[in-house]
XYZ file of C-alpha atoms in Angstrom:
746
model
C 0.493 0.201 -0.364
C 0.895 3.559 -0.431
C -0.076 7.166 0.926
C 0.845 10.225 -0.322
C 2.283 12.927 2.338
C 2.096 16.975 2.148
C 6.553 17.511 3.881
C 7.008 21.521 4.802
C 11.269 21.253 4.326
C 13.340 24.642 5.818
C 16.851 24.555 5.305
C 18.702 26.718 8.836
C 21.492 29.059 8.415
C 23.338 26.216 10.469
C 22.846 23.737 7.415
C 20.472 21.723 9.306
C 16.585 20.900 8.415
C 13.483 20.369 9.487
C 10.836 18.200 7.790
C 7.513 17.833 9.119
C 3.973 16.216 8.054
C 2.274 20.023 7.009
C -0.827 19.031 8.783
C -0.207 16.944 11.679
C 3.058 18.964 12.495
C 3.828 15.894 15.221
C 5.946 13.613 12.595
C 8.661 16.182 12.598
C 12.364 15.274 12.070
C 15.815 17.460 12.494
C 18.907 16.958 11.430
C 21.396 17.108 9.121
C 21.174 15.034 5.738
C 18.298 15.547 3.624
C 18.625 12.358 2.623
C 18.620 9.994 5.712
C 15.961 12.561 7.055
C 13.660 11.362 4.494
C 14.052 7.760 5.291
C 13.653 8.320 8.990
C 10.311 10.281 8.357
C 8.668 7.436 6.026
C 8.998 4.178 8.174
C 7.918 7.075 11.323
C 4.839 7.326 8.882
C 4.175 3.691 7.330
C 4.159 2.897 11.069
C 1.963 4.905 12.526
C -0.170 4.262 8.852
C -0.407 0.497 9.833
C -0.743 0.570 13.108
C -3.653 2.592 12.657
C -3.041 5.623 14.349
C -2.323 8.344 11.133
C -3.742 7.620 7.982
C -3.610 9.829 4.573
C -6.768 12.628 3.044
C -7.944 10.966 -0.427
C -7.335 12.892 -3.115
C -10.893 13.051 -4.356
C -11.281 14.632 -1.288
C -8.783 16.995 -0.909
C -7.034 19.219 -4.011
C -3.560 19.543 -4.187
C -1.730 22.997 -2.490
C -0.777 25.707 -4.167
C 1.993 27.700 -2.836
C 2.330 31.421 -3.024
C 4.909 34.550 -1.554
C 2.897 37.076 0.743
C 5.449 40.333 1.191
C 5.138 42.267 4.665
C 6.286 45.000 6.937
C 5.761 43.767 10.338
C 6.181 45.970 13.191
C 8.584 44.667 15.877
C 10.687 45.227 19.624
C 14.080 47.057 19.360
C 15.513 48.945 22.197
C 12.199 49.342 23.153
C 10.972 50.966 20.040
C 9.040 50.043 17.507
C 10.652 49.294 14.016
C 9.822 48.214 10.375
C 10.629 44.605 9.325
C 10.123 43.460 5.687
C 9.002 40.241 5.588
C 8.322 37.294 3.279
C 5.997 34.189 3.683
C 5.968 31.308 1.707
C 1.503 30.032 2.092
C -0.216 27.556 0.938
C -3.876 27.237 0.827
C -6.210 25.527 -0.914
C -9.548 24.460 -1.968
C -12.237 22.077 0.110
C -15.675 20.877 -0.573
C -17.006 22.701 2.084
C -16.341 26.160 -0.569
C -13.707 26.681 1.812
C -10.466 28.016 1.780
C -7.250 25.903 3.716
C -4.876 28.029 5.153
C -1.340 27.354 6.102
C 1.775 29.322 6.943
C 4.170 27.205 8.035
C 7.040 29.186 9.198
C 4.845 30.374 11.676
C 2.738 27.749 12.263
C -0.714 29.012 11.121
C -3.482 27.012 9.322
C -7.040 27.633 9.597
C -10.082 28.512 7.373
C -11.477 31.485 4.953
C -14.831 31.537 3.859
C -14.407 31.393 -0.190
C -11.416 32.196 -1.287
C -10.930 35.749 -2.143
C -9.684 37.578 0.549
C -7.339 34.506 2.313
C -4.207 37.106 1.661
C -6.192 39.708 4.046
C -7.014 37.107 6.015
C -3.475 36.346 6.112
C -1.605 38.739 6.868
C -4.502 39.662 9.633
C -3.086 36.628 11.421
C 0.457 36.466 11.043
C 0.034 39.792 12.711
C -1.436 38.643 15.668
C 1.097 35.679 15.876
C 4.030 38.040 16.006
C 1.796 41.551 17.222
C 4.831 42.895 19.397
C 7.776 40.173 19.364
C 11.303 41.601 18.930
C 13.229 41.631 16.087
C 14.863 38.908 16.264
C 11.370 36.736 16.888
C 10.557 37.797 13.896
C 13.085 37.187 11.688
C 13.039 33.793 12.604
C 10.363 33.347 10.654
C 10.619 34.745 7.719
C 11.326 33.303 4.400
C 14.205 31.002 3.836
C 15.706 30.801 0.458
C 15.765 26.552 0.818
C 11.359 26.902 2.044
C 9.469 24.290 0.312
C 6.913 21.752 0.246
C 7.371 18.748 -1.413
C 5.327 14.919 -1.814
C 6.189 11.900 0.649
C 5.711 9.043 -1.030
C 5.113 6.203 1.262
C 4.987 2.477 0.930
C 3.839 0.241 3.873
C 2.400 -2.782 5.619
C 0.352 -4.685 7.470
C 0.329 -4.222 11.022
C 2.531 -7.762 11.488
C 6.338 -5.982 11.117
C 5.686 -3.909 14.210
C 4.408 -7.322 16.463
C 6.635 -5.210 19.783
C 4.625 -1.946 19.136
C 1.470 -3.556 18.612
C 2.297 -6.204 21.582
C 3.718 -2.414 23.693
C 0.130 -1.196 22.927
C -2.045 -4.353 23.356
C -0.246 -5.061 27.108
C -1.115 -1.209 27.541
C -5.175 -1.475 26.775
C -5.311 -5.206 28.478
C -2.972 -3.302 31.799
C -6.125 -0.557 31.444
C -8.732 -2.956 31.726
C -7.433 -4.696 34.399
C -7.221 -1.329 36.891
C -10.043 0.265 35.579
C -12.160 -2.837 34.725
C -13.148 -1.798 31.292
C -11.547 -1.552 28.473
C -9.745 1.432 26.602
C -11.914 3.350 24.375
C -13.203 6.574 22.848
C -13.860 7.792 26.321
C -10.601 7.179 28.064
C -8.465 8.766 24.996
C -10.982 11.587 25.856
C -11.380 11.615 29.332
C -10.231 11.132 33.269
C -12.732 8.938 34.743
C -13.432 10.915 38.288
C -14.629 8.397 40.761
C -12.034 6.171 40.437
C -9.744 9.458 40.634
C -11.934 9.715 43.993
C -11.430 6.175 46.121
C -7.550 6.723 44.662
C -7.637 9.715 47.288
C -6.835 11.676 44.284
C -9.502 14.415 43.850
C -9.969 17.035 46.943
C -13.340 17.671 48.742
C -15.906 20.493 48.842
C -16.780 21.765 52.148
C -19.488 24.044 53.402
C -21.593 23.514 49.540
C -23.561 20.835 50.800
C -26.772 22.230 49.724
C -25.034 23.378 46.204
C -23.901 19.604 45.609
C -27.917 18.120 47.202
C -29.174 19.981 44.233
C -26.436 18.712 41.373
C -27.981 15.385 42.287
C -31.215 16.010 41.921
C -30.638 17.360 38.936
C -28.421 14.387 37.695
C -30.982 11.768 39.258
C -34.521 12.649 37.975
C -35.845 11.389 34.442
C -35.619 14.464 32.195
C -33.523 17.280 32.064
C -30.794 16.045 33.497
C -28.506 18.454 31.866
C -26.825 21.253 34.193
C -24.834 23.939 34.139
C -22.573 25.058 36.877
C -22.168 29.256 36.792
C -20.442 31.325 39.403
C -16.694 33.213 38.597
C -13.529 31.656 39.579
C -12.394 30.087 42.300
C -16.022 29.660 43.751
C -15.986 26.123 43.678
C -16.634 24.567 40.131
C -15.142 22.126 39.488
C -15.300 21.192 43.278
C -18.348 20.368 43.651
C -18.035 18.108 39.931
C -15.324 16.358 42.156
C -17.707 15.579 45.577
C -20.000 14.448 43.292
C -17.463 12.129 42.596
C -17.125 11.096 46.123
C -19.896 10.298 46.669
C -20.653 8.096 44.435
C -17.722 6.518 45.916
C -18.992 6.352 49.129
C -22.986 5.102 47.725
C -24.380 8.369 49.396
C -26.114 8.997 46.526
C -29.786 8.010 44.351
C -30.645 4.821 43.615
C -30.493 5.882 39.526
C -26.399 7.340 40.158
C -25.589 4.267 42.199
C -22.182 2.996 40.688
C -22.526 6.045 38.231
C -18.568 6.740 36.260
C -17.677 10.920 35.803
C -16.398 11.205 32.591
C -14.576 14.413 32.876
C -13.711 16.302 29.112
C -12.185 19.072 27.097
C -12.798 20.557 23.947
C -8.726 20.278 23.616
C -8.417 16.703 24.073
C -11.195 15.474 22.450
C -9.088 17.777 19.604
C -5.744 15.703 20.408
C -4.463 14.394 17.793
C -7.037 15.107 15.612
C -6.107 17.376 12.107
C -7.994 14.764 9.602
C -11.536 16.409 8.446
C -14.096 14.195 10.194
C -11.493 12.543 12.999
C -12.556 15.159 15.317
C -16.920 14.434 15.124
C -16.019 10.556 15.119
C -14.687 11.295 18.377
C -17.553 13.270 19.760
C -20.066 11.072 18.085
C -18.220 7.677 19.381
C -18.063 9.607 22.943
C -21.462 10.344 23.221
C -22.282 6.910 22.043
C -20.031 4.826 24.809
C -21.847 7.081 27.413
C -25.727 7.009 25.740
C -24.707 2.945 25.891
C -22.714 2.111 29.213
C -24.107 5.774 31.268
C -23.025 8.433 33.247
C -21.949 11.735 33.884
C -20.706 13.329 31.493
C -18.297 15.841 32.684
C -17.493 18.753 29.789
C -16.526 21.180 31.816
C -15.222 24.946 29.945
C -18.361 25.308 28.386
C -17.313 27.993 26.180
C -14.730 25.781 25.121
C -17.171 22.845 24.308
C -18.635 25.747 22.448
C -15.706 26.791 20.534
C -13.233 23.493 19.730
C -14.194 22.737 15.999
C -16.275 25.564 15.086
C -16.093 26.767 12.093
C -17.747 28.179 9.416
C -20.152 25.858 9.401
C -21.330 25.916 13.226
C -20.232 22.366 13.808
C -18.729 22.358 17.953
C -18.030 20.008 20.009
C -20.574 20.900 21.532
C -23.608 21.570 18.794
C -22.645 17.454 18.349
C -23.027 16.544 22.138
C -26.009 19.102 21.663
C -29.157 16.108 20.305
C -28.102 13.986 22.545
C -28.716 16.397 25.669
C -31.981 17.440 23.979
C -33.373 13.774 23.885
C -32.091 13.083 28.019
C -29.376 10.379 26.591
C -26.574 11.160 28.581
C -26.740 13.562 31.683
C -23.830 16.228 31.493
C -22.248 18.990 33.907
C -20.616 21.617 32.591
C -19.360 24.716 33.383
C -18.946 28.622 32.556
C -18.449 32.064 34.440
C -20.981 34.960 33.795
C -18.727 37.016 31.178
C -18.829 33.466 28.752
C -22.301 32.582 29.091
C -22.950 35.075 26.928
C -19.671 33.883 24.215
C -20.575 30.268 24.923
C -24.521 31.172 24.575
C -24.016 32.446 20.924
C -22.281 30.015 19.170
C -23.670 27.331 20.879
C -27.708 27.993 21.520
C -29.615 24.603 21.264
C -27.444 23.436 24.254
C -27.067 26.328 26.084
C -30.860 26.417 26.101
C -30.780 22.402 27.395
C -28.889 23.398 30.585
C -30.203 23.578 33.618
C -28.541 26.711 35.785
C -27.333 25.940 39.355
C -25.829 29.079 40.167
C -22.340 28.858 42.933
C -21.310 32.111 44.072
C -18.023 33.431 46.111
C -18.025 32.141 48.646
C -19.283 34.371 51.803
C -15.320 35.179 53.716
C -16.843 34.137 57.388
C -17.557 30.728 55.729
C -14.381 30.296 53.515
C -12.539 31.725 56.285
C -14.150 28.358 58.099
C -13.854 25.895 55.174
C -10.013 27.001 54.367
C -8.831 26.255 58.617
C -10.012 23.131 58.535
C -8.504 22.667 54.694
C -5.137 24.164 55.828
C -5.562 21.477 59.346
C -5.130 18.765 56.725
C -2.590 20.113 54.153
C -0.790 21.440 57.191
C -0.202 17.520 58.273
C 2.028 16.467 55.357
C 4.669 19.488 56.582
C 3.814 18.718 60.420
C 2.496 22.260 59.919
C 0.193 24.800 62.032
C -1.735 27.412 60.547
C -2.690 29.989 62.712
C -6.347 31.815 63.136
C -4.253 35.188 62.765
C -2.057 33.502 59.550
C -5.434 32.982 58.156
C -7.255 36.489 59.077
C -4.042 38.006 58.098
C -3.948 35.872 54.510
C -7.421 37.043 54.206
C -6.823 40.466 54.887
C -4.460 40.959 52.177
C -6.772 38.685 49.404
C -8.712 41.506 50.562
C -7.434 44.596 49.832
C -6.224 43.623 46.465
C -8.823 42.250 45.440
C -8.556 39.257 44.673
C -12.091 37.918 47.232
C -13.867 37.260 44.993
C -13.495 33.415 44.179
C -13.306 32.159 47.656
C -11.937 29.484 48.444
C -10.136 29.205 45.447
C -7.811 32.225 46.121
C -6.994 31.573 49.947
C -6.581 27.839 49.341
C -4.040 28.658 46.933
C -2.962 31.619 49.409
C -2.917 29.307 51.672
C -0.600 26.326 50.049
C 2.094 28.226 48.608
C 1.919 29.363 52.848
C 2.537 25.882 54.401
C 4.880 25.212 51.843
C 7.329 27.431 52.168
C 7.039 27.675 55.934
C 6.944 23.593 56.856
C 7.457 22.027 60.016
C 6.074 25.159 62.566
C 3.116 27.505 63.121
C 2.145 29.936 61.008
C 2.210 33.132 61.554
C 0.556 36.824 60.078
C 4.187 37.201 58.520
C 4.409 34.542 56.880
C 1.305 35.271 55.009
C 3.145 37.950 53.965
C 5.307 36.581 52.598
C 3.852 34.230 50.984
C 1.109 36.761 49.282
C 4.589 38.862 48.808
C 6.104 36.471 46.620
C 3.334 35.177 45.006
C 2.558 38.691 43.254
C 6.263 40.601 43.224
C 4.717 42.994 45.599
C 7.268 44.622 48.269
C 6.578 43.429 51.564
C 6.761 47.602 51.981
C 3.284 47.516 50.598
C 2.145 44.918 51.862
C 2.597 44.076 55.384
C 0.092 46.559 56.634
C 2.622 46.473 60.435
C 5.647 47.558 58.437
C 5.385 51.443 58.112
C 5.992 52.899 54.518
C 9.282 55.297 53.810
C 7.588 57.800 52.429
C 10.708 59.803 51.827
C 13.497 57.096 51.062
C 10.526 56.826 48.216
C 10.560 59.795 46.786
C 14.815 60.106 46.545
C 14.609 56.963 44.703
C 11.971 57.378 42.292
C 13.542 61.285 42.281
C 17.362 59.768 40.982
C 14.690 57.143 38.077
C 13.069 60.191 37.239
C 14.879 63.148 37.044
C 13.670 67.498 36.785
C 9.343 66.443 37.122
C 9.700 66.361 41.482
C 5.560 67.609 40.506
C 5.467 64.045 38.789
C 7.459 61.950 41.137
C 5.249 63.104 44.238
C 2.184 62.242 42.623
C 2.780 58.762 41.880
C 3.623 58.416 45.631
C 0.801 59.689 47.046
C -0.969 56.299 44.221
C 1.262 54.451 46.377
C 0.516 55.644 49.175
C -2.534 55.239 48.823
C -2.307 51.821 47.684
C -0.135 50.796 50.899
C -2.871 52.524 53.745
C -5.611 49.629 51.730
C -7.419 52.956 50.089
C -7.807 52.140 46.627
C -10.779 50.917 45.890
C -10.768 46.611 45.105
C -13.067 47.526 42.540
C -10.344 49.368 40.064
C -7.105 48.708 39.218
C -4.740 49.964 42.711
C -4.010 53.387 39.989
C -4.972 55.256 36.995
C -3.285 57.948 35.970
C -2.460 59.712 32.349
C 0.928 61.771 32.071
C 1.074 63.817 29.897
C 3.321 65.980 29.157
C 6.275 67.165 25.823
C 8.458 63.603 24.150
C 11.329 62.558 26.175
C 10.666 64.088 30.092
C 10.496 60.933 31.457
C 6.704 60.085 31.728
C 7.566 56.235 30.139
C 10.783 56.228 32.683
C 8.071 56.587 34.868
C 5.967 53.335 34.275
C 10.062 51.593 34.117
C 11.071 53.485 38.129
C 7.185 51.327 39.131
C 7.583 48.183 37.527
C 11.017 48.281 39.762
C 9.795 49.668 43.623
C 6.707 46.856 42.846
C 8.017 43.640 41.446
C 11.655 44.727 41.498
C 11.946 43.317 37.353
C 11.160 46.079 34.368
C 10.081 42.805 32.779
C 6.693 43.218 34.417
C 6.125 46.683 32.742
C 3.390 45.464 29.799
C 3.999 47.927 26.886
C 1.986 49.032 24.500
C 2.104 51.304 21.775
C -0.628 52.493 21.162
C 0.152 54.156 17.670
C -0.135 50.282 16.500
C -4.195 50.439 17.468
C -5.254 53.684 15.475
C -6.463 51.830 11.816
C -10.282 52.123 12.001
C -11.613 48.969 15.440
C -8.375 47.824 15.972
C -9.698 47.577 19.520
C -9.897 44.082 18.955
C -6.099 42.950 18.644
C -6.558 43.917 22.251
C -8.759 40.999 23.507
C -7.173 38.288 20.947
C -4.264 36.138 20.413
C -1.070 35.487 22.122
C -0.096 38.753 22.733
C -3.009 40.892 23.256
C -3.160 43.265 26.401
C -5.067 40.147 28.354
C -3.283 37.743 27.557
C -0.470 39.465 28.808
C -2.254 39.969 31.539
C -3.307 37.176 32.799
C 0.263 36.439 31.876
C 1.281 38.774 34.946
C -1.726 39.949 36.803
C 0.028 42.011 39.363
C 2.125 44.331 36.812
C 2.490 48.370 35.557
C -0.068 48.708 31.721
C 2.098 51.509 29.628
C -0.231 51.758 27.060
C 1.361 55.020 25.289
C 0.311 57.852 23.452
C -3.085 56.774 24.188
C -4.450 59.342 21.704
C -3.237 58.415 18.853
C -5.927 55.397 19.367
C -8.725 53.924 17.624
C -12.954 55.298 19.568
C -12.817 51.690 19.741
C -10.017 51.309 22.235
C -11.716 53.747 24.647
C -14.738 51.383 24.838
C -12.878 49.092 25.867
C -10.547 51.167 28.520
C -13.995 52.449 30.227
C -14.667 48.954 31.191
C -11.143 48.078 32.239
C -10.827 51.564 33.716
C -14.169 51.271 35.914
C -15.025 47.772 36.462
C -11.263 46.472 36.731
C -11.299 44.076 34.061
C -11.956 43.117 30.961
C -12.735 40.172 28.484
C -11.458 38.532 25.554
C -12.480 37.650 21.923
C -12.728 33.893 23.583
C -14.866 35.397 26.634
C -12.775 35.201 29.343
C -12.785 37.227 32.043
C -9.119 39.536 32.628
C -8.978 40.816 35.611
C -7.019 44.439 35.903
C -7.512 44.791 39.751
C -3.849 43.760 40.912
C -2.327 46.369 37.908
C -1.628 49.984 37.966
C -2.695 51.519 34.488
C 0.161 54.470 33.514
C -1.830 56.537 30.061
C 0.673 58.709 28.268
C -0.061 61.460 26.305
C 1.081 64.398 24.222
C -1.802 66.487 24.543
C -1.338 70.499 24.905
C 2.239 69.999 25.078
C 2.648 72.052 21.353
C 0.065 74.559 22.586
C 1.333 77.825 21.758
C 2.264 80.532 24.811
C -0.146 84.023 23.942
C 2.631 86.738 22.474
C 2.407 90.130 24.484
C 2.855 90.304 27.786
C 0.189 87.843 29.817
C -0.761 86.140 33.955
C 2.367 83.041 34.830
C 1.034 79.677 33.243
C -0.214 76.857 34.665
C 1.048 73.841 32.308
C -0.748 71.667 34.484
C -4.226 73.716 34.129
C -3.225 73.825 29.546
C -3.117 69.876 30.254
C -5.658 69.193 31.683
C -7.620 71.708 29.166
C -6.195 69.833 26.162
C -7.330 65.893 27.582
C -10.375 67.406 28.995
C -11.750 69.125 24.641
C -9.442 65.749 23.489
C -11.525 62.288 25.385
C -15.187 61.779 25.959
C -15.924 63.438 29.336
C -16.914 59.833 30.964
C -13.124 58.268 29.821
C -12.337 61.689 31.821
C -14.322 61.107 34.635
C -12.719 57.315 35.215
C -8.836 58.893 35.618
C -7.452 58.642 38.855
C -5.133 61.706 38.071
C -3.522 64.315 35.110
C 0.112 63.971 35.980
C 1.967 66.277 34.067
C 5.619 66.032 33.313
C 7.152 69.504 32.100
C 9.902 70.430 30.041
C 13.485 69.076 31.261
C 16.107 71.849 32.659
C 19.994 71.814 32.325
C 20.718 71.102 35.440
C 18.046 68.396 34.919
C 20.078 66.878 31.974
C 23.687 66.879 32.783
C 21.935 64.071 35.316
C 20.950 62.604 33.033
C 23.683 63.157 30.751
C 26.205 61.318 34.087
C 23.655 58.680 34.665
C 23.984 57.117 31.093
C 27.642 57.905 30.575
C 28.378 56.142 34.212
C 26.153 53.351 32.698
C 28.304 52.722 29.315
C 31.623 52.746 31.702
C 30.342 49.487 33.421
C 29.505 47.748 30.748
C 30.998 43.856 30.864
C 33.396 45.483 27.479
C 35.434 47.319 29.812
C 35.293 45.206 33.092
C 36.286 42.410 31.569
C 39.258 43.304 31.013
C 39.670 45.705 33.945
C 39.788 49.140 31.852
C 39.658 52.172 33.816
C 38.261 55.209 31.898
C 38.160 59.130 33.285
C 35.963 62.168 32.274
C 37.781 64.735 31.180
C 36.060 68.240 31.587
C 33.226 69.085 28.790
C 32.138 65.650 27.757
C 28.769 66.165 29.538
C 28.386 70.308 28.010
C 28.722 68.955 25.442
C 26.725 64.906 25.397
C 23.686 67.927 27.473
C 24.522 69.570 23.706
C 23.836 66.825 21.534
C 22.248 64.716 23.017
C 19.281 67.432 23.867
C 16.287 68.244 21.656
C 12.939 71.054 21.916
C 10.892 68.648 20.501
C 12.286 65.443 21.506
C 13.149 66.412 25.454
C 15.665 63.577 26.067
C 15.523 61.136 23.744
C 18.585 61.707 21.335
C 21.083 61.407 24.493
C 21.267 58.148 23.576
C 21.870 58.449 19.983
C 25.247 61.235 21.341
C 26.181 58.398 23.878
C 26.711 55.960 21.626
C 28.895 58.274 17.950
C 30.241 60.570 21.363
C 31.593 57.739 23.192
C 30.549 54.100 23.048
C 32.010 54.516 19.104
C 35.920 55.769 20.415
C 35.362 53.803 23.528
C 34.966 50.249 20.560
C 37.524 51.173 18.740
C 39.909 51.963 21.016
C 39.373 48.662 21.948
C 39.957 46.928 18.771
C 43.559 48.222 18.114
C 44.495 48.414 21.237
C 46.385 46.734 24.516
C 43.801 47.177 27.643
C 45.109 50.338 29.738
C 43.621 53.617 31.467
C 41.468 56.254 28.763
C 40.818 58.916 29.373
C 37.543 60.448 26.925
C 37.828 64.648 26.492
C 36.401 67.031 25.048
C 37.113 68.050 20.576
C 35.455 70.521 18.901
C 33.076 68.141 18.351
C 33.827 65.268 19.460
C 35.063 62.833 22.154
C 38.807 61.364 21.429
C 39.711 58.204 24.019
C 43.796 59.215 24.994
């Protein structure tokens, strides 16, 4: 027998190759010799074909691929600035019988479908931009078109499974082991899910304390003769999954009605069902196999996230895992449980309306604080036994105080359980104290103890001095930043909003972005906690959706680092759709992404920068002294809608830098340059002569751009001459001296 596959081939600069099946990148090989790689890939594919774990897409269903190239100019990050990078991508596409077009961009590992054919390149461009949004120049260039990048055909000859007796025996033993362990053969349910009742018998599932009434409601719904489909709705951390785990414990202990006696619970997810099934029709077959197995054997299908089931496999025809399960739920052929938050419910209902209508709602609200303390006290005692740790009531009370102050107490008991577990792990073998709660919270969030510990005073003068050293020449702005930190420290920040929302206004290059970096460094000890977005990238009509869509979106980055400083640079350049989303962030401290997932901004400090009012001309002739803050505020109020301005915590004005401030900035940048590794490793000392700083200030300042040209002046005047001296001369002590409009190394 013979099968034909499309193989993506790419050669790298080191001369090595990768070869992989275009439609199933699990089967990819890497090495130096192309012929050997082809043989290796053929052997692997032939084995999987013989064993039935891989199949060829039939030629009469899937037509040939068409190749073309796409030239784009992408924005990438370099030295904290956006630069344009010209790129070329290999794009492959083919028309499907459904009338849609399937598109591949193998260098970016993209595979998607579009309706029709004419807009395929437009869709491809947007998908590439989304995948590489805000990547560094180096990361973007890794995906550029390679001279030896192509797609070729791989012909694979294979026979029956007889020649793979050892592999067949290994897989048979694995199935037999599963049957002996669980008392039933491996099948579609085992491939897509985990059986929770057996997990409960083995002590691998936690218990749900304080939720007896809600579990009773769940049991009653599933034990009925009809309408045996339920959705558990509540905030993240409220314990929705724990309810299903508690049901598994009850079934294992025989404490359920007769209708649920000896019932199994299969926990599946949309991703598990689709895993490893790239071919047309395969995942649909698995969904039907799972549903039919549930109908034949009984039990409860626990679908976890309803939204994930609604999105898994979703295409333009409306097919999805959820839509294929709906007939079985409608006919009461299976018992079904799913989870949803209030925010994801709206999108799930839109994507799978038929299934959503069949689900009986059981609310799972966040647990009241007093009840959650009792539950966590019990759980803490159980968890602490393994570590010989005792959770004191004062430690637990301090943990709840910290959660409440920083807006993380609306998902109890889940959020408290995570903090409790961290406390026990960090201090095993003793009685925990309030100080242990502060330590665990500080390590989890990255916030300094000086900010989160209510017993530790904040040294406001020291903080003011530290920030003034980072943000030079802006005493009023620095004082405003310190005031916001004091509010957070005092616990008076609104827990339903971000910790701070500031609009920094003033000319370019005077320290607005540096302020955001300094805040991130003081709060978290890491400037990497600064999530910076250049809003000029979101100036196009309707660009706001990109803030909530894709792995580099605002919502994705904040979910990845919920405790962070968010900087929206040059906010006035953004499209109006961005301001609509921003209203939700500033007012409610949250934002829902394109997949319906809720992202909390309550642990972030949101900073926006703007040049509004900086270029306003002063009137000619005698006039009263102008208040720059009033000028900036007027410009902001004229530009933004009142509802947005009213939700900004403070508008912080920045003034032009004077000569003294420029000298301090130049001095700091010069000292940093002279401490670089190239000089330190060689033990070279460098002294600075008179006039060097003066020249840096002269060349490094522009009234239009503030101190931004300083780095370029430093590179031109100091770094380049030192580099030439390092390359040409022997290591020794050097001196920088001004010589007219240049600096020489002597």
